[in-house]
Coordinates of C-alpha atoms in Angstrom, one line a residue:
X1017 CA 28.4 -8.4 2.9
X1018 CA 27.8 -5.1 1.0
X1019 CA 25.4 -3.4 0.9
X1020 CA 23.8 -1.2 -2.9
X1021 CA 24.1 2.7 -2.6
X1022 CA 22.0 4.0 -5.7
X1023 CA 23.0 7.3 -7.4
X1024 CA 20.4 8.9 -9.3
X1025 CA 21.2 11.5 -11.2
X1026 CA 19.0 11.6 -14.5
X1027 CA 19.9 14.7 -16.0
X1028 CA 23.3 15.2 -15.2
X1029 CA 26.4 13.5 -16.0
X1030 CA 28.5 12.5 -13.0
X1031 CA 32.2 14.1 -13.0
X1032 CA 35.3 12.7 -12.5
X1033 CA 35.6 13.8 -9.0
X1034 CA 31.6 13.1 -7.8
X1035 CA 32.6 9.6 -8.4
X1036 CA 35.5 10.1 -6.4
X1037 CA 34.4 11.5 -3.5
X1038 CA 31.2 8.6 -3.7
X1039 CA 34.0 6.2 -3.8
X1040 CA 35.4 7.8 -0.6
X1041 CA 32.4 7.7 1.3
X1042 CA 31.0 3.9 0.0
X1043 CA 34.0 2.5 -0.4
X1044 CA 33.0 -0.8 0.1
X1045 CA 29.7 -0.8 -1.3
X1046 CA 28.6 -1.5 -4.8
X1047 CA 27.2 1.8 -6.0
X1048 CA 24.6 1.9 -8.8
X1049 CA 24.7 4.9 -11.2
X1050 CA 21.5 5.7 -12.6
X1051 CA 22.7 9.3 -15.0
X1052 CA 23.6 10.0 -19.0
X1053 CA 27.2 9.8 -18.6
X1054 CA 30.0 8.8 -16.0
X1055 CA 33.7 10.1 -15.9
X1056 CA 36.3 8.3 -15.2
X1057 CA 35.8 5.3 -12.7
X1058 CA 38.2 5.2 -9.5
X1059 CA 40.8 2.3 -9.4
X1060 CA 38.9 -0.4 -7.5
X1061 CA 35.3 1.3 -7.0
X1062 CA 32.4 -1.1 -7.6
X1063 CA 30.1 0.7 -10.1
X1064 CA 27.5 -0.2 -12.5
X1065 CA 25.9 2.5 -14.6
X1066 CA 22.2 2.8 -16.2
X1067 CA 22.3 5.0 -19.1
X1068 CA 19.7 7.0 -18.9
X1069 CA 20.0 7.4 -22.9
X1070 CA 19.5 3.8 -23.1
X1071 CA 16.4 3.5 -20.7
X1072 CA 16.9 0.1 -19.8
X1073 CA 16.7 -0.7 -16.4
X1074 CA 15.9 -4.1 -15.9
X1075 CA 19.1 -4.8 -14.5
X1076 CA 18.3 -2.2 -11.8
X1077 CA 15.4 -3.8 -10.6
X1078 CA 17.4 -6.9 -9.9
X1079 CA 19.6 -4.8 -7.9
X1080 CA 16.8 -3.5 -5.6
X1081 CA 15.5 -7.3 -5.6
X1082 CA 18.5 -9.2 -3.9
X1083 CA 20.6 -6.1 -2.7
X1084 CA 20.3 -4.4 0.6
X1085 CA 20.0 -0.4 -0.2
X1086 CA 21.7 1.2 2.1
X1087 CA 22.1 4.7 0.8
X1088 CA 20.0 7.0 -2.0
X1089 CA 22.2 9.9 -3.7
X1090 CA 20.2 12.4 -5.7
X1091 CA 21.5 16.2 -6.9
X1092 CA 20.5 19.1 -4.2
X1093 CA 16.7 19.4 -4.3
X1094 CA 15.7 16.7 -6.6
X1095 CA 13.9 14.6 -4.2
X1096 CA 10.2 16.2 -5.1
X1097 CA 11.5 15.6 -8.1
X1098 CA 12.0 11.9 -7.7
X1099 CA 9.6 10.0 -9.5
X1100 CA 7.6 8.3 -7.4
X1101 CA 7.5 4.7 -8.9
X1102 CA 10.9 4.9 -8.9
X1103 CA 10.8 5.5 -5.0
X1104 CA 8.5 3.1 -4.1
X1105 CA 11.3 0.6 -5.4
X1106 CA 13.4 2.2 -3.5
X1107 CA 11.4 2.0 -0.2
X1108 CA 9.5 -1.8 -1.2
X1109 CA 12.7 -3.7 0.5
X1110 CA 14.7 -1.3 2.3
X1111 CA 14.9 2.0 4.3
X1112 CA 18.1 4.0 2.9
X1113 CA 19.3 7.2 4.0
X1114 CA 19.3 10.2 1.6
X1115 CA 22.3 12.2 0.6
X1116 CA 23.1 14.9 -1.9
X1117 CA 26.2 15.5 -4.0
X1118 CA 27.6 18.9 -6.4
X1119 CA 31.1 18.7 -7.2
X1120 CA 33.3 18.0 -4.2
X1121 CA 30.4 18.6 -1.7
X1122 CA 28.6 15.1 -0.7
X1123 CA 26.4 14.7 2.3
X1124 CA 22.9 14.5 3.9
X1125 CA 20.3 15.4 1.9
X1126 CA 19.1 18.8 3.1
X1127 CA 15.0 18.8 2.9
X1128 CA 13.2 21.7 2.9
X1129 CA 12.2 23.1 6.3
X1130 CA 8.1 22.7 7.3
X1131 CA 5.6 26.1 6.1
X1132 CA 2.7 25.0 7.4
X1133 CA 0.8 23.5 10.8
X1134 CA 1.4 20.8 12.3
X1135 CA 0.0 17.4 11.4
X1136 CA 0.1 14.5 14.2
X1137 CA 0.1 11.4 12.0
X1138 CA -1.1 7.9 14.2
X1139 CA -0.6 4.5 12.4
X1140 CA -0.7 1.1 14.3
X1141 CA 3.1 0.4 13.4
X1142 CA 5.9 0.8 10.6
X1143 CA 4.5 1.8 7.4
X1144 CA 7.7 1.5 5.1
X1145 CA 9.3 -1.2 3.9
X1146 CA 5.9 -0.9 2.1
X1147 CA 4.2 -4.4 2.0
X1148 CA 0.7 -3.9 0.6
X1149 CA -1.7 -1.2 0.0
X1150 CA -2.5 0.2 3.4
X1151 CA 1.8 0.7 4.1
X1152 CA 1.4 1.9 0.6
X1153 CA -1.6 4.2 1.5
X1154 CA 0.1 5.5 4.8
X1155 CA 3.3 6.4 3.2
X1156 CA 1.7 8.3 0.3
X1157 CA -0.2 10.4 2.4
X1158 CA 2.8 11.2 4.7
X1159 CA 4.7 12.4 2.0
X1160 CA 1.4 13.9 0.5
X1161 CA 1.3 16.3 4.0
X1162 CA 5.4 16.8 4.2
X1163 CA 4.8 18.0 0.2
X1164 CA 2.0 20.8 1.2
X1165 CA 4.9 22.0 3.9
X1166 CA 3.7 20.3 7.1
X1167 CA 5.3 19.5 10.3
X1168 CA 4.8 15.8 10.9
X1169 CA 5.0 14.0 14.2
X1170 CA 4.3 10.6 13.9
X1171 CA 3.0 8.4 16.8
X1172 CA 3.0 4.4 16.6
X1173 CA 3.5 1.4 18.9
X1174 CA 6.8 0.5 19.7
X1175 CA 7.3 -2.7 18.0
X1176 CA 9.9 -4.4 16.6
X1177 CA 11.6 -2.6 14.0
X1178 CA 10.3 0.8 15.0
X1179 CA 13.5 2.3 16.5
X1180 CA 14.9 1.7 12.9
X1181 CA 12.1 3.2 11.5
X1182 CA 11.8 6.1 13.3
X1183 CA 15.6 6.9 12.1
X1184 CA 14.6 6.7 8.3
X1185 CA 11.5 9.3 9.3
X1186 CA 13.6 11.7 11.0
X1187 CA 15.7 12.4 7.7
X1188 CA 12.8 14.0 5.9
X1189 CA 12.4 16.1 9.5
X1190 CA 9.7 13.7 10.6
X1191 CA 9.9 13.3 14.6
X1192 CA 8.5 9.8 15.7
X1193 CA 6.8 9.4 19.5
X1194 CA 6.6 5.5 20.3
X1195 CA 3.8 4.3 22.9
X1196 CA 4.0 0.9 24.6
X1197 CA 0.7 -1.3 24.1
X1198 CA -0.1 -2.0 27.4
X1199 CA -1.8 -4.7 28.9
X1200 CA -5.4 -4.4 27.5
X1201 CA -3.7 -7.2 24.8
X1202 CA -4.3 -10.4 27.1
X1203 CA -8.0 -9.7 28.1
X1204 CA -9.0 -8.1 24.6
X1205 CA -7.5 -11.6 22.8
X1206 CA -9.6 -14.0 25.7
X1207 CA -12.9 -11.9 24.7
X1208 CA -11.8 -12.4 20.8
X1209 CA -10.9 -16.2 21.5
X1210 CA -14.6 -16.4 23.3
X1211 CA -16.3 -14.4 19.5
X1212 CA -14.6 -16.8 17.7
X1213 CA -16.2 -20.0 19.5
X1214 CA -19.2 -18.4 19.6
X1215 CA -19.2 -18.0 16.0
X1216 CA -17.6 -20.9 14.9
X1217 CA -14.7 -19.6 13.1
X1218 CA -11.1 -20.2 12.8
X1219 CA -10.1 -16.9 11.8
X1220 CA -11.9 -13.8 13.3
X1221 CA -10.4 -10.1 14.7
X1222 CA -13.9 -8.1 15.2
X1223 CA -13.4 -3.9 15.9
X1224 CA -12.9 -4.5 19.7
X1225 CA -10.3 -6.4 19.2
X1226 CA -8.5 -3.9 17.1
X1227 CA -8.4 -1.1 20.4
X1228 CA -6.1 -2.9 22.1
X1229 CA -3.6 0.8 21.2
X1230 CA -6.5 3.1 21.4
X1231 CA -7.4 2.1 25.3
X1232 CA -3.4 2.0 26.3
X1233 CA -2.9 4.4 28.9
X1234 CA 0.7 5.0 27.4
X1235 CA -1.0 5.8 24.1
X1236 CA -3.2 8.5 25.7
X1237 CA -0.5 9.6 27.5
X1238 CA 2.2 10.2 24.4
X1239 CA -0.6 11.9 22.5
X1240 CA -1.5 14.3 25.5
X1241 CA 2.0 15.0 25.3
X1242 CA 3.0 15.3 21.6
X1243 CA -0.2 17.2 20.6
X1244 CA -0.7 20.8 21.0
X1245 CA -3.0 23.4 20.4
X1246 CA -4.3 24.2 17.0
X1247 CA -2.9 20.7 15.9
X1248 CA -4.4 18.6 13.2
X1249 CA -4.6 14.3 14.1
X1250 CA -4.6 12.3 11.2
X1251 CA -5.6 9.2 12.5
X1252 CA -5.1 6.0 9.9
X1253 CA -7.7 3.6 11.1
X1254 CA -11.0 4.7 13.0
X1255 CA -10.0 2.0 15.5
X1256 CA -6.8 4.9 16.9
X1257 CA -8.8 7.8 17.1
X1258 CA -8.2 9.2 20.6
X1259 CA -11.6 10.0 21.7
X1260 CA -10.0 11.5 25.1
X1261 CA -8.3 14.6 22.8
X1262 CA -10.1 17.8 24.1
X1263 CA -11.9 19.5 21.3
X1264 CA -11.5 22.7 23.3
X1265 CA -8.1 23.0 22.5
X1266 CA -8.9 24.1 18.7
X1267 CA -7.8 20.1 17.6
X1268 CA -9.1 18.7 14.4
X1269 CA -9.4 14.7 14.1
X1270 CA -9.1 13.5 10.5
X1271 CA -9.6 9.8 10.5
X1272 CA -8.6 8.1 7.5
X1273 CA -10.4 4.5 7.3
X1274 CA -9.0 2.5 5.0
X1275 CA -11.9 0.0 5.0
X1276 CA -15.1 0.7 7.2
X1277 CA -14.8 -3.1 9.1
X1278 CA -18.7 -3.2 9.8
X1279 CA -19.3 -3.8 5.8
X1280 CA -16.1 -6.0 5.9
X1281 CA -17.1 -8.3 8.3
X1282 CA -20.5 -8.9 7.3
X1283 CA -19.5 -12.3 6.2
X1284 CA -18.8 -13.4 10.0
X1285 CA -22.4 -12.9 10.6
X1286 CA -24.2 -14.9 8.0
X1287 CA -25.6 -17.2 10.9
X1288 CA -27.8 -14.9 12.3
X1289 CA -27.7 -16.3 15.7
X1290 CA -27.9 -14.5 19.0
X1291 CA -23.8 -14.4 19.0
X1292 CA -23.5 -13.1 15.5
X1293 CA -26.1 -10.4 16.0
X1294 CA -24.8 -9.0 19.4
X1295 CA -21.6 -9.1 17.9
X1296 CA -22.2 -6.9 14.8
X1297 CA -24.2 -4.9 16.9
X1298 CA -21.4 -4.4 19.4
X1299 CA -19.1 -3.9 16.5
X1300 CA -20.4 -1.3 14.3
X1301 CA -21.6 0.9 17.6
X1302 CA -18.0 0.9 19.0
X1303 CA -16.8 2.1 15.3
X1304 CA -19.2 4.4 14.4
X1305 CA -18.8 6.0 18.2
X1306 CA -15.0 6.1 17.4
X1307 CA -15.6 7.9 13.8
X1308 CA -18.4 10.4 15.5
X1309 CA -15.8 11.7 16.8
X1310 CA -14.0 12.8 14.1
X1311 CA -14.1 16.5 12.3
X1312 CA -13.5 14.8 8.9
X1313 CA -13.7 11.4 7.8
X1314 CA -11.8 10.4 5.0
X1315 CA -13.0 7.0 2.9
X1316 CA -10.8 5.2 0.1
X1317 CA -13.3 4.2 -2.4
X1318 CA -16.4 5.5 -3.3
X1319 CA -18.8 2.6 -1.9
X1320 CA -17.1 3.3 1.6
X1321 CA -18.6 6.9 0.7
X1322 CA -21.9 5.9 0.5
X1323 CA -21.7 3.2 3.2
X1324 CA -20.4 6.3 5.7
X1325 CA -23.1 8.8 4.5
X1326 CA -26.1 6.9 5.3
X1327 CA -24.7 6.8 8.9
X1328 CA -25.5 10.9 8.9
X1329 CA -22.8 11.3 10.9
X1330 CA -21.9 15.4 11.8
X1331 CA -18.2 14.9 10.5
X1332 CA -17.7 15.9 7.0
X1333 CA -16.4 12.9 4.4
X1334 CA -13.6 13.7 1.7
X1335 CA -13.3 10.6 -0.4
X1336 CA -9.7 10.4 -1.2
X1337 CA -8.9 7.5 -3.6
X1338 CA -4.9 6.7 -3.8
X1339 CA -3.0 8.3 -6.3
X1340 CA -1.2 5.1 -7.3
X1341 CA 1.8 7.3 -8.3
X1342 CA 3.7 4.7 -7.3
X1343 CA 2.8 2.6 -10.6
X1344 CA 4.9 3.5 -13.5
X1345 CA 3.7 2.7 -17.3
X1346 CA 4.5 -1.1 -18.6
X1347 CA 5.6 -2.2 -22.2
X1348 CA 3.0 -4.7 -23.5
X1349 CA 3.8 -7.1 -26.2
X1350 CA 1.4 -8.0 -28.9
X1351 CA -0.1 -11.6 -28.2
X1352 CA -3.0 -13.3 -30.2
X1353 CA -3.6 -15.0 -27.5
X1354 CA -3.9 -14.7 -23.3
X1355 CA -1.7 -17.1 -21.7
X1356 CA 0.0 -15.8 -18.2
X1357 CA -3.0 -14.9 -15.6
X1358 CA -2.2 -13.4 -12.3
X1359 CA -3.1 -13.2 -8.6
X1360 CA -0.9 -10.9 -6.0
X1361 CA -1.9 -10.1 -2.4
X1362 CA -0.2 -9.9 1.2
X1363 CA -1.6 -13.0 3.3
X1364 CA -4.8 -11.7 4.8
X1365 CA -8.2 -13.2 4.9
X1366 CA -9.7 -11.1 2.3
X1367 CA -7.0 -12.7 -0.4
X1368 CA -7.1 -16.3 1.3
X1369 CA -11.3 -16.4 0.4
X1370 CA -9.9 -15.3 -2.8
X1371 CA -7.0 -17.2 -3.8
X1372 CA -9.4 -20.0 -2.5
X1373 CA -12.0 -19.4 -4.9
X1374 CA -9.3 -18.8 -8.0
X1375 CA -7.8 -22.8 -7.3
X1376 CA -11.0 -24.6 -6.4
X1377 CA -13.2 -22.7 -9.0
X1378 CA -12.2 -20.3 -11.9
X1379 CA -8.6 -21.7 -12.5
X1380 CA -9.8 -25.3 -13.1
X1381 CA -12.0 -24.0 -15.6
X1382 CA -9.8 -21.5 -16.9
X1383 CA -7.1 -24.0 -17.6
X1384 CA -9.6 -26.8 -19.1
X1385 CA -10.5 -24.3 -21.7
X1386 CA -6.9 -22.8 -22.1
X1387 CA -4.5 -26.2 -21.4
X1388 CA -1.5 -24.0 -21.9
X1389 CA -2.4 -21.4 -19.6
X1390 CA -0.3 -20.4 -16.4
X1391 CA -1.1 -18.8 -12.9
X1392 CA 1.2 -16.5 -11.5
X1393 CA 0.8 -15.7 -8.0
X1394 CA 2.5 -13.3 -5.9
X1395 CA 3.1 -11.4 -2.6
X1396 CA 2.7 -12.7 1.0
X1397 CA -0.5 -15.1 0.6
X1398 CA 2.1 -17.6 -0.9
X1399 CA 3.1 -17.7 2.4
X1400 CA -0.1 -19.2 3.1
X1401 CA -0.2 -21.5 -0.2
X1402 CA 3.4 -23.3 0.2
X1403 CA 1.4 -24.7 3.7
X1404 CA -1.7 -25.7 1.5
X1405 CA -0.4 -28.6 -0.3
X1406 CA -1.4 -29.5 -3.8
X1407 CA -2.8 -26.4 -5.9
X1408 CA -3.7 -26.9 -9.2
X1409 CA -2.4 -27.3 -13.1
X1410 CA 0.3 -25.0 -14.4
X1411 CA 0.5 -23.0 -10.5
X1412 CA 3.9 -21.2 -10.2
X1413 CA 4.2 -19.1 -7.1
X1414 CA 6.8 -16.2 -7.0
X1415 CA 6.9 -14.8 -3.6
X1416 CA 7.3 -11.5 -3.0
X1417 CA 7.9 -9.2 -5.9
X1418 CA 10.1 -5.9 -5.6
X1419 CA 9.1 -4.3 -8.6
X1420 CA 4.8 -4.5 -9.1
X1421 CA 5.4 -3.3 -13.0
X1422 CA 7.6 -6.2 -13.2
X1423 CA 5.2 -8.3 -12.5
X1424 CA 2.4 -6.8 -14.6
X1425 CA 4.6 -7.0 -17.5
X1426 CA 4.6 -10.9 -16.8
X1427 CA 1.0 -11.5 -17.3
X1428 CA -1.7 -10.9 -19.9
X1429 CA -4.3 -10.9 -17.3
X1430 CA -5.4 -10.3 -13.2
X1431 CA -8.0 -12.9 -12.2
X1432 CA -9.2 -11.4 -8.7
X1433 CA -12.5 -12.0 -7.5
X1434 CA -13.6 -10.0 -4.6
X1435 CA -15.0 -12.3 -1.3
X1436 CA -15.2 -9.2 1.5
X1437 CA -16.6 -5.6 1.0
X1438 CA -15.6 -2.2 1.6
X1439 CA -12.1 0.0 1.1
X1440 CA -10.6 -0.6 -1.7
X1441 CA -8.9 -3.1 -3.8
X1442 CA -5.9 -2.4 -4.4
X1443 CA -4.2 -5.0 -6.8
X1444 CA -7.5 -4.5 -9.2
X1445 CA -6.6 -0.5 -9.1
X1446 CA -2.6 -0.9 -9.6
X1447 CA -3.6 -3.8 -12.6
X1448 CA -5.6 -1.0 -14.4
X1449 CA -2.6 1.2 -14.0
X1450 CA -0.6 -0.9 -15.8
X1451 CA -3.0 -2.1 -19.0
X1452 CA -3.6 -5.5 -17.6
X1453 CA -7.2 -6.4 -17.6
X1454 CA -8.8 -7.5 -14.9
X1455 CA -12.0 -10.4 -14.0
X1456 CA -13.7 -10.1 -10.9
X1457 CA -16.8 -11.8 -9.7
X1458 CA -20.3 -10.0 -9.7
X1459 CA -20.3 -8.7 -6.6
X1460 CA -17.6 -6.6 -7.8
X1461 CA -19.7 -5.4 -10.7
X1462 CA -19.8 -1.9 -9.8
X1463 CA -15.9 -1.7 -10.7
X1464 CA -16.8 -1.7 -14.4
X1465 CA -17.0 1.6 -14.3
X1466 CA -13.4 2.6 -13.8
X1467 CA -12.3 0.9 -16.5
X1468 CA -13.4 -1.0 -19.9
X1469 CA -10.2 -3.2 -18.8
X1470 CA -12.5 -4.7 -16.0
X1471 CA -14.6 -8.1 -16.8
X1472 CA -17.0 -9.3 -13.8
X1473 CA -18.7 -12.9 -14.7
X1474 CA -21.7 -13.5 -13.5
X1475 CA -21.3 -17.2 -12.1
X1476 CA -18.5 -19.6 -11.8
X1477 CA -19.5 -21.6 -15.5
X1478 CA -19.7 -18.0 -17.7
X1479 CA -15.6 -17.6 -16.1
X1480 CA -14.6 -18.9 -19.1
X1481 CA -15.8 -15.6 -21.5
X1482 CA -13.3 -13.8 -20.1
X1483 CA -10.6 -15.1 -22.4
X1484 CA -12.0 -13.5 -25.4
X1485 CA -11.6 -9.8 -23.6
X1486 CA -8.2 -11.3 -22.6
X1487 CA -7.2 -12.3 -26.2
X1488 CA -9.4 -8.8 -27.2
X1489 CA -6.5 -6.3 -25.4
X1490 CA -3.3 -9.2 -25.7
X1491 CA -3.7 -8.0 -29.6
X1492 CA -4.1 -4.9 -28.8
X1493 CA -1.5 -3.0 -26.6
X1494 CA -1.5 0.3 -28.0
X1495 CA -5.0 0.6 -26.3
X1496 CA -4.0 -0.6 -22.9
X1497 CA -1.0 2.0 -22.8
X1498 CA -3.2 4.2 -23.7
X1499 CA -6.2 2.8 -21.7
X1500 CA -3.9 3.1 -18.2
X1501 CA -2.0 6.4 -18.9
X1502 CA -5.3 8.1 -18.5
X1503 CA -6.4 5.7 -15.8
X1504 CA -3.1 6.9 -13.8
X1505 CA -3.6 10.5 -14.5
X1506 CA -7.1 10.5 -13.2
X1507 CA -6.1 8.8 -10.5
X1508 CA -3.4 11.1 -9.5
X1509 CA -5.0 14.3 -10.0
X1510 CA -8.3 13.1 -7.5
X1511 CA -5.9 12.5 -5.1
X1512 CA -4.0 15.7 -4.6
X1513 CA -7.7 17.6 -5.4
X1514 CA -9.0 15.6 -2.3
X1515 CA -6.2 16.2 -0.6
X1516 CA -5.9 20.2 -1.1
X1517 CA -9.7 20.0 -0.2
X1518 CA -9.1 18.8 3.4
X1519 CA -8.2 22.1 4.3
X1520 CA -5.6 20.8 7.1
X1521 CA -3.7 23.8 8.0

């Protein structure tokens, strides 16, 4: 089967004889020109062209849906210039090489050698194809450090996929060190097995659970041997920092948290037993031990902020939000009236209490009040639905979607109520980017102020009020273009302030 090689050359017509030598190269693939114009077409090449004149691209993201991409072909030195919605596309499914064409010369892209220090990046496995928010998170801030001119080594588990991985990293002059697990798995998953009895739960992984890397002695030894002095560790999750890294050797530990999991798991506690209280003790003292012993702690959303400060802990806190770069604007249609309502998330227990409360609560009232309403859902946690049986009136679940503006384009409105604290909500965030309003419950309430596009109802019988804001922006989509063009520029110049702030060179 052949695979889709994607040439994007937006400002640049491709010549008769760049589409031969593409041809020569791809010759059995079908090749997907993205430019103005296009010269003559070789005898038997498979091409389809997107006029960039034209600025319709549906078809393209069709293309990236079903099609394996293989390959990415951009002019010399246009990668940073790459938007990077259109990237995320091109990294949401698939992990192509990069090459560059002028004239008669195609080949590897050539990208621009490191400036600064070096940057030891540690994630618990593959971060790209990007699958939800903290891949999405991970590869943003990688490419945020290979932007400023860093030398990125990356150290992960070796799982499966990584050795594929680690080949689309080394392109961008990314070298990858892989660490086996080790054998702390079996006796850290009896002691979770034993917490979950004790609490009565189906579904619990508490912070010890989550250092079955950090205590491997193969992870300790890679690191000891990758990191060198003057080095900066970003570590993504507090549960990898490598407390055992001398601080005499002039290190820096950056751990980025993505959620601080002793406000996420509150919920597991509610008992208030013996159990529940020695293991939220237990928890939050190994976590805050592993952050203590970071020079920099870096929090996604500005309640993980204050959660971390009241700690007084001696590291200093950067609160770097996501850019959300990755979102590109939508096209809105005027509509009197809200009829397609959304819910998207990967299947994790954060968006199964959610998707729970949307079918068994709001929707049902939603859809009595609004008969010809519809619920899209999307991503992974229709995984967990198609298992659940009967869900509901006018339900239709997509899967997983390659293109998220796609999908915002679909619906008037993003119902998600939010059922477990701390980091940061991601789908609410990339909604706003995209001029679809948003309802979330009231312990969400303190969202409102990102955005007059966010709704929070204060019970389960008021749900219904938030088809007049709805029906309010539906007739009205001059405002939300303009409402999430500024919502995206804010986002994106925090991000790069925060990240110039971190001083990591």
């Amino acid at each position: 089967m052949s695979d889709l090689v994607f040439v994007v050359s937006e400002n640049t017509s491709l010549s008769d004889s760049e589409l031969m030598e593409i041809n020569l190269l791809f010759p059995n693939d079908l090749i997907a020109v993205l430019s103005p114009d296009i010269g003559n077409v070789p005898e038997m090449m498979r091409l389809t062209h997107f006029s960039t004149k034209v600025g319709d691209y549906s078809g393209l993201d069709r293309l990236l849906e079903v099609m394996g991409l293989s390959a990415v072909v951009l002019r010399p030195g246009a990668f940073s210039l790459l938007r990077k919605s259109l990237l995320s596309k091109l990294i949401t499914k698939s992990l192509p090489l990069f090459y560059e064409i002028e004239g008669s010369r195609l080949g590897r892209y050539q990208f621009a050698s490191p400036s600064s220090g070096r940057v030891v990046f540690i994630y618990p496995g593959i971060f790209a194809p990007i699958r939800n928010g903290s891949t999405q998170r991970a590869f943003s801030l990688l490419f945020g450090l290979l932007s400023h001119g860093h030398k990125v080594e990356v150290v992960m588990p070796h799982d499966k996929g990584a050795n594929t991985f680690a080949l689309f990293l080394e392109q961008f002059g990314v070298d990858v060190h892989l660490f086996r697990p080790g054998r702390a798995q079996k006796p850290l998953s009896i002691a979770r097995g034993f917490a979950k009895s004790a609490l009565g739960l189906n579904y619990y992984l508490p912070f010890f659970a989550r250092l079955r890397f950090a205590i491997s002695s193969d992870y300790r030894k890679t690191l000891e041997r990758v990191v060198q002095k003057g080095d900066t560790i970003v570590v993504t999750y507090a549960w990898m920092t490598p407390t055992f890294i001398k601080r005499s050797r002039d290190i820096k530990i950056i751990i980025d948290t993505h959620d601080v999991n002793f406000v996420r798991d509150k919920r597991y506690y509610l008992s208030r037993n013996i159990p529940s209280r020695i293991l939220e003790y237990l928890n939050k003292t190994l976590e805050l031990k592993r952050l203590s012993a970071g020079d920099r702690i870096v929090v996604i959303s500005e309640s993980d902020r204050k959660i971390i400060q009241k700690e007084a802990l001696s590291a200093k806190l950067t609160l770097l939000e996501p850019s959300f770069e990755w979102i590109g604007g939508v096209l809105h249609s005027r509509s009197s009236r809200a009829l397609n309502f959304g819910f998207i998330g990967s299947d994790m227990i954060a968006n199964r209490l959610a998707i729970e409360e949307i079918l068994n609560h709001l929707w049902p009232r939603l859809v009595e009040a609004r008969p010809q309403a519809t619920l899209f859902i999307a991503g992974g946690i229709c995984d967990y639905l198609s298992k659940r049986g009967v869900l509901g009136e006018n339900i239709i679940l997509l899967g997983f979607v390659t293109s998220l503006e796609g999908y915002f384009e679909r619906i008037d409105a993003l119902v998600s109520p939010i059922m477990m604290q701390g980091g940061l909500n991601f789908k609410i965030v990339e909604s706003l980017c995209c001029g679809v309003p948003v309802m979330v419950n009231s312990d969400a309430k303190y969202l409102q102020s990102l955005s007059p596009m966010i709704y929070s109802y204060e019970n389960r019988e008021t749900v219904t009020n938030f088809l007049h804001v709805a029906d309010d922006f539906s007739g009205d989509p001059g405002k939300r273009t303009i409402l999430a063009e500024e919502f995206r520029v804010r986002q994106n110049a925090k991000f790069y302030s925060a990240l110039n702030d971190m001083n990591l060179a």
